[in-house]
GROMACS .gro file of C-alpha atoms in nm:
model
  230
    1UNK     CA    1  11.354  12.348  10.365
    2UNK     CA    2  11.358  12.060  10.589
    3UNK     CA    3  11.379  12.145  10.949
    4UNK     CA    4  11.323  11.844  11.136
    5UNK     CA    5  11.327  11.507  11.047
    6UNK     CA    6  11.186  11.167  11.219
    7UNK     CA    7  11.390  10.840  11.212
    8UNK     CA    8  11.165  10.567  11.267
    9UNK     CA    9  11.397  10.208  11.311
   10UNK     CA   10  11.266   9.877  11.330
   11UNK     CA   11  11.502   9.674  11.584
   12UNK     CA   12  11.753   9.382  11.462
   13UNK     CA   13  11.670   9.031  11.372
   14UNK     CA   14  11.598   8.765  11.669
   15UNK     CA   15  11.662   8.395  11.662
   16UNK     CA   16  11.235   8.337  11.723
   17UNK     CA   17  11.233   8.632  11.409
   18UNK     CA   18  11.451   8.332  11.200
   19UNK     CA   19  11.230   8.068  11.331
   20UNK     CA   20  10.873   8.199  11.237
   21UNK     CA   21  10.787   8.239  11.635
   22UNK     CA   22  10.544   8.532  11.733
   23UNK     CA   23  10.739   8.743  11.954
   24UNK     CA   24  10.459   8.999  12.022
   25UNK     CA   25  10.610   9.153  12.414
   26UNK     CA   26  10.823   8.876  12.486
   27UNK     CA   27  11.174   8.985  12.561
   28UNK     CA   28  11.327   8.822  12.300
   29UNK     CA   29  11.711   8.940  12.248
   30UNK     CA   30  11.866   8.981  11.897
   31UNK     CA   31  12.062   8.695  11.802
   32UNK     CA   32  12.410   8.702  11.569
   33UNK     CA   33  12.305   8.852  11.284
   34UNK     CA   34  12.099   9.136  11.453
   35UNK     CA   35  12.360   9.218  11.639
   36UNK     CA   36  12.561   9.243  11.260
   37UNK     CA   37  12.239   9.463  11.187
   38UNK     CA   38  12.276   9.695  11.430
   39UNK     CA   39  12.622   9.739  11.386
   40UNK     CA   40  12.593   9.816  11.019
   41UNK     CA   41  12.228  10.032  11.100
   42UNK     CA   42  12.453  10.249  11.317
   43UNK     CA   43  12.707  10.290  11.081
   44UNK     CA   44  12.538  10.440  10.838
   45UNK     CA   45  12.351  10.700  11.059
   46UNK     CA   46  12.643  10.799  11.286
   47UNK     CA   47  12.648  11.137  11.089
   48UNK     CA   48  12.265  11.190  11.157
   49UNK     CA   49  12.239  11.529  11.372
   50UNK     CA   50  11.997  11.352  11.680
   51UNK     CA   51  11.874  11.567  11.932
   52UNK     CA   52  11.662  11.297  12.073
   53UNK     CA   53  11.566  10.934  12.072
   54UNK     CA   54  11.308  10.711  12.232
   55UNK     CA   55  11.273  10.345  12.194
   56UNK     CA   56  11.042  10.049  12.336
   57UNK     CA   57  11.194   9.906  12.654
   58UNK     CA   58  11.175   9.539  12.493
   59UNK     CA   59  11.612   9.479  12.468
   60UNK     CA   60  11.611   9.384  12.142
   61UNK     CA   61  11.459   9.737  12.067
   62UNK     CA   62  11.677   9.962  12.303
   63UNK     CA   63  11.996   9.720  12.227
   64UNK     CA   64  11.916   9.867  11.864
   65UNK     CA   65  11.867  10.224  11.998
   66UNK     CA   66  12.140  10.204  12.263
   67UNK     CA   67  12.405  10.099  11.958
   68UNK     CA   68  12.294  10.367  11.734
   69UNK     CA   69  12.350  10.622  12.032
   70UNK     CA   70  12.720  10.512  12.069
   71UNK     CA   71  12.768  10.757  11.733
   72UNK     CA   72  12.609  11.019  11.977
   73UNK     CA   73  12.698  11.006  12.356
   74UNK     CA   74  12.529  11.293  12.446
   75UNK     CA   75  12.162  11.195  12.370
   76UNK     CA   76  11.960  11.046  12.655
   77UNK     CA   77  11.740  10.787  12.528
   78UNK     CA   78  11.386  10.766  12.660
   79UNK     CA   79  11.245  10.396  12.705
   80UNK     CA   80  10.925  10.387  12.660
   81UNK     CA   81  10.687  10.083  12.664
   82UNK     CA   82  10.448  10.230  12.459
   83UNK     CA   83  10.663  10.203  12.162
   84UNK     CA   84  10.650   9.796  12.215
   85UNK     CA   85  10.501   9.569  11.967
   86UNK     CA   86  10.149   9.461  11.979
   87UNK     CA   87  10.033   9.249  12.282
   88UNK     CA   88   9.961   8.916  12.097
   89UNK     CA   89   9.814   8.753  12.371
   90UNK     CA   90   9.839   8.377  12.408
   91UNK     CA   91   9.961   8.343  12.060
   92UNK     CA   92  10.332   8.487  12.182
   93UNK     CA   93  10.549   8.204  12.165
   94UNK     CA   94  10.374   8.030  11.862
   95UNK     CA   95  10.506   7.933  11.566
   96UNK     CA   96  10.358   8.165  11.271
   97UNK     CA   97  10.078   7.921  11.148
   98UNK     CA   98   9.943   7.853  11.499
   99UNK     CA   99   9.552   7.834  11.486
  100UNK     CA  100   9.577   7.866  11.887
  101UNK     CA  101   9.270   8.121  11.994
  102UNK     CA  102   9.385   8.428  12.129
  103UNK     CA  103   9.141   8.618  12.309
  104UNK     CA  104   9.361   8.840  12.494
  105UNK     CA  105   9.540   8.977  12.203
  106UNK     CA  106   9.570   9.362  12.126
  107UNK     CA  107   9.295   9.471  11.916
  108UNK     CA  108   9.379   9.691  11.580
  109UNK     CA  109   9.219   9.985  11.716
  110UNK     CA  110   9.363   9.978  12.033
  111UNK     CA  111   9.696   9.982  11.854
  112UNK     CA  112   9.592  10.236  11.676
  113UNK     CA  113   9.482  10.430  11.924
  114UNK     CA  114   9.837  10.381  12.171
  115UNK     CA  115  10.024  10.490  11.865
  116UNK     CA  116   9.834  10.804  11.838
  117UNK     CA  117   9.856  10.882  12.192
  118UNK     CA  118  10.238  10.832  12.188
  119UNK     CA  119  10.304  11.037  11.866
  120UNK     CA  120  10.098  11.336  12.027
  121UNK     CA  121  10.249  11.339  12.334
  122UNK     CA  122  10.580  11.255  12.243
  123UNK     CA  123  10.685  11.382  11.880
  124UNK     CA  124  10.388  11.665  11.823
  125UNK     CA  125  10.411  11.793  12.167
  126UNK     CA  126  10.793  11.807  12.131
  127UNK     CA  127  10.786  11.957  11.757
  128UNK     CA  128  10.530  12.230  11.868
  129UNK     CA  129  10.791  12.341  12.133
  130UNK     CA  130  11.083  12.362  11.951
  131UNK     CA  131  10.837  12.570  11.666
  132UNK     CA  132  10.786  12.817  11.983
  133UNK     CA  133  11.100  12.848  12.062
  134UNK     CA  134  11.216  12.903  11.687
  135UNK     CA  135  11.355  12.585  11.575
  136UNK     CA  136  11.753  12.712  11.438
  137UNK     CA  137  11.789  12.736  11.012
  138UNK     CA  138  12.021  12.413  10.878
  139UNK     CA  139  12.347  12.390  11.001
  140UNK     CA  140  12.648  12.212  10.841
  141UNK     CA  141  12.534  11.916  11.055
  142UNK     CA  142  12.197  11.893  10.877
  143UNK     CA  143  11.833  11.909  11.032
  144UNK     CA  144  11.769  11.833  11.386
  145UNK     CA  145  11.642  11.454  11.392
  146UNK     CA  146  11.449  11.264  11.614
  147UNK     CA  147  11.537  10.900  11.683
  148UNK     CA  148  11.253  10.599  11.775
  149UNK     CA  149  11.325  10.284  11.772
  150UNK     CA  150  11.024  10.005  11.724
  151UNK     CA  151  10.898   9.709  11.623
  152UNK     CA  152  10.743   9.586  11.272
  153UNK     CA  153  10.360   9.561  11.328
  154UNK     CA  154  10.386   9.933  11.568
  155UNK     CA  155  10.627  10.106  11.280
  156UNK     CA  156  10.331   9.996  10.993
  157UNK     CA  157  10.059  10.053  11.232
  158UNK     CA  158  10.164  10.418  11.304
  159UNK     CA  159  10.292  10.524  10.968
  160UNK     CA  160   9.940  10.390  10.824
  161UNK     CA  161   9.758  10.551  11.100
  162UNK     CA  162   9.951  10.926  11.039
  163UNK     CA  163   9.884  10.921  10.663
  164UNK     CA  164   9.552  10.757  10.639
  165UNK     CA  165   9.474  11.050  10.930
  166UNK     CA  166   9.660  11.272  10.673
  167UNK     CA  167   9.874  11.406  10.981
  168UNK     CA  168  10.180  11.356  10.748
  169UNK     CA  169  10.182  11.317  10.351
  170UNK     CA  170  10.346  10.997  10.202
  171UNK     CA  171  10.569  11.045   9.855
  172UNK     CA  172  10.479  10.921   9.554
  173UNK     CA  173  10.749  10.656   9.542
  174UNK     CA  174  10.696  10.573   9.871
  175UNK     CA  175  10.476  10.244   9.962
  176UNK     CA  176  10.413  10.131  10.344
  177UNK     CA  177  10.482   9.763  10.377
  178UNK     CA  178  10.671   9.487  10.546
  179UNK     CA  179  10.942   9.645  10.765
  180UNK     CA  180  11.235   9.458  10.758
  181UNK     CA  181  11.515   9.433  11.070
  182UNK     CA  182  11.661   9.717  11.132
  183UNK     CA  183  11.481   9.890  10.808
  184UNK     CA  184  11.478  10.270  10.845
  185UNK     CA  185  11.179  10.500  10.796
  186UNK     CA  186  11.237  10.916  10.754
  187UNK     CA  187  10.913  11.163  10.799
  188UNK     CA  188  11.027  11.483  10.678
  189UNK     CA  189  10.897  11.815  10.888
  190UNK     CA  190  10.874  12.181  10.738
  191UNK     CA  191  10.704  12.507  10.875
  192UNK     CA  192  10.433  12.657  10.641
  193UNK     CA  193  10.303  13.021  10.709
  194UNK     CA  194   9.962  13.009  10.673
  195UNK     CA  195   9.680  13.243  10.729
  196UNK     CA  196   9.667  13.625  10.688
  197UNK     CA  197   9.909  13.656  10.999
  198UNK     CA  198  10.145  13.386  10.858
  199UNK     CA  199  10.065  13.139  11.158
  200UNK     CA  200  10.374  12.869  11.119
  201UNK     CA  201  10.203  12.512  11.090
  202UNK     CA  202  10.330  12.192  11.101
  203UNK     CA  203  10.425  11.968  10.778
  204UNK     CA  204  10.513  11.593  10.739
  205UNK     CA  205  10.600  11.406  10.450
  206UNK     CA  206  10.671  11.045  10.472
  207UNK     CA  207  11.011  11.033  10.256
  208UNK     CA  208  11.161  10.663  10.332
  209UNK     CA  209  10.971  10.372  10.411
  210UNK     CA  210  11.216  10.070  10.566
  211UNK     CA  211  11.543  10.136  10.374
  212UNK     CA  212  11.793   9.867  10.390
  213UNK     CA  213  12.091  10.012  10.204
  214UNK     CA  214  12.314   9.955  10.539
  215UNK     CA  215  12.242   9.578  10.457
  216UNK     CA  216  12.402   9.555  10.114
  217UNK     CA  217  12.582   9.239  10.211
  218UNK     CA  218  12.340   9.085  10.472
  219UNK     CA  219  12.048   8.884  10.435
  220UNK     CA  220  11.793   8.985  10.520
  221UNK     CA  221  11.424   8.825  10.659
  222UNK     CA  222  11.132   8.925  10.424
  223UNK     CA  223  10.778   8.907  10.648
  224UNK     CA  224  10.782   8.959  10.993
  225UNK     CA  225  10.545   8.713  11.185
  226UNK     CA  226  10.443   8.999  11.435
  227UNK     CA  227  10.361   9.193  11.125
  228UNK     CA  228  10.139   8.874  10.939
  229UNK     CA  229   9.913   8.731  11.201
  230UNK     CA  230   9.754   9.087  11.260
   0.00000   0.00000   0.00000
């Protein structure tokens, strides 16, 4: 039985996300038809039972976040700039096919490596807690979920990192790829007893990988610059 689950959204399309332009940190807001995105992302999890949500401080993240949380006015919403996209260095403001050098620009591992310190300290630290305390069986609502709210290259980068690691499983059906605006991502959590004195541990299952459903009747972008010049 599921007992938690992780909902992992990548934030709504921006004008430089229409125009090929690496966004990388940049505070680049969403334009009309992310806003349309968000709206219809929100929609569709309004009935989602959140007990928490964090986001990357970049607006056209938390603007995602911050609309979702109108369905659920009683959930603080942690900013947290960890959760931005990958520094991109001088290349941030280029067009996609820019051969400009870019010395400064985040390295893979050191992506890697901010994604596993936030998922520790934030989601495992937060999941072990609620274990100790004796996370509550299903209610009529559902599991408890957790909301984050990201960017494309951080979303692949961490869901790559957590089942290459084999800190979660990943479905059969299910293939990490391009993350599209406001695509949603589900890791599924269940207790196992293990052991001779049934210790409770920890189990993930990647279940969703960028679902688009909400945008039946939207176009939507299908690379994401941030995502292709890694």
């Amino acid at each position: 039985m599921s007992l938690l689950q992780l909902y992992i959204v990548r934030h709504g399309e921006t004008a430089w996300n229409r125009e090929r332009r690496i966004q990388g940190q940049l505070d680049v807001p969403l334009n009309e038809v992310g806003v349309a995105q968000v709206a219809s992302v929100a929609q569709a999890l309004k009935d989602v039972h959140f007990v928490k949500a964090f986001t990357s401080d970049l607006q056209r993240a938390s603007k995602t976040a911050e609309a979702i949380l109108r369905y659920h006015p009683s959930i603080q919403l942690v900013k947290d700039e960890a959760l931005r996209e990958r520094h991109m260095g001088e290349l941030e403001g280029e067009l996609a096919k820019s051969a400009k050098s870019a010395p400064s620009k985040e390295t893979t591992e050191a992506l890697v490596k901010r994604c596993h310190t936030w998922y520790t300290r934030s989601i495992v630290a937060y999941i072990s807690s609620r274990i100790r305390e004796g996370i509550p069986a299903q209610g009529p609502r559902g599991p408890e979920c957790i909301l984050v709210v990201s960017h494309g290259a951080l979303i692949s980068t961490l869901l790559r990192m957590l089942v290459g690691g084999k800190m979660i499983l990943c479905t059969r059906d299910v293939v990490i790829g391009h993350c599209v605006n406001t695509g949603v991502s589900v890791i599924d959590y269940s207790i196992r007893r293990e052991g001779k004195d049934g210790r409770p541990n920890l189990m993930g299952t990647l279940v969703q990988f960028s679902n688009t459903t909400h945008l039946v009747r939207m176009r939507s972008l299908e690379d994401n610059v941030d995502e292709s010049v890694q």
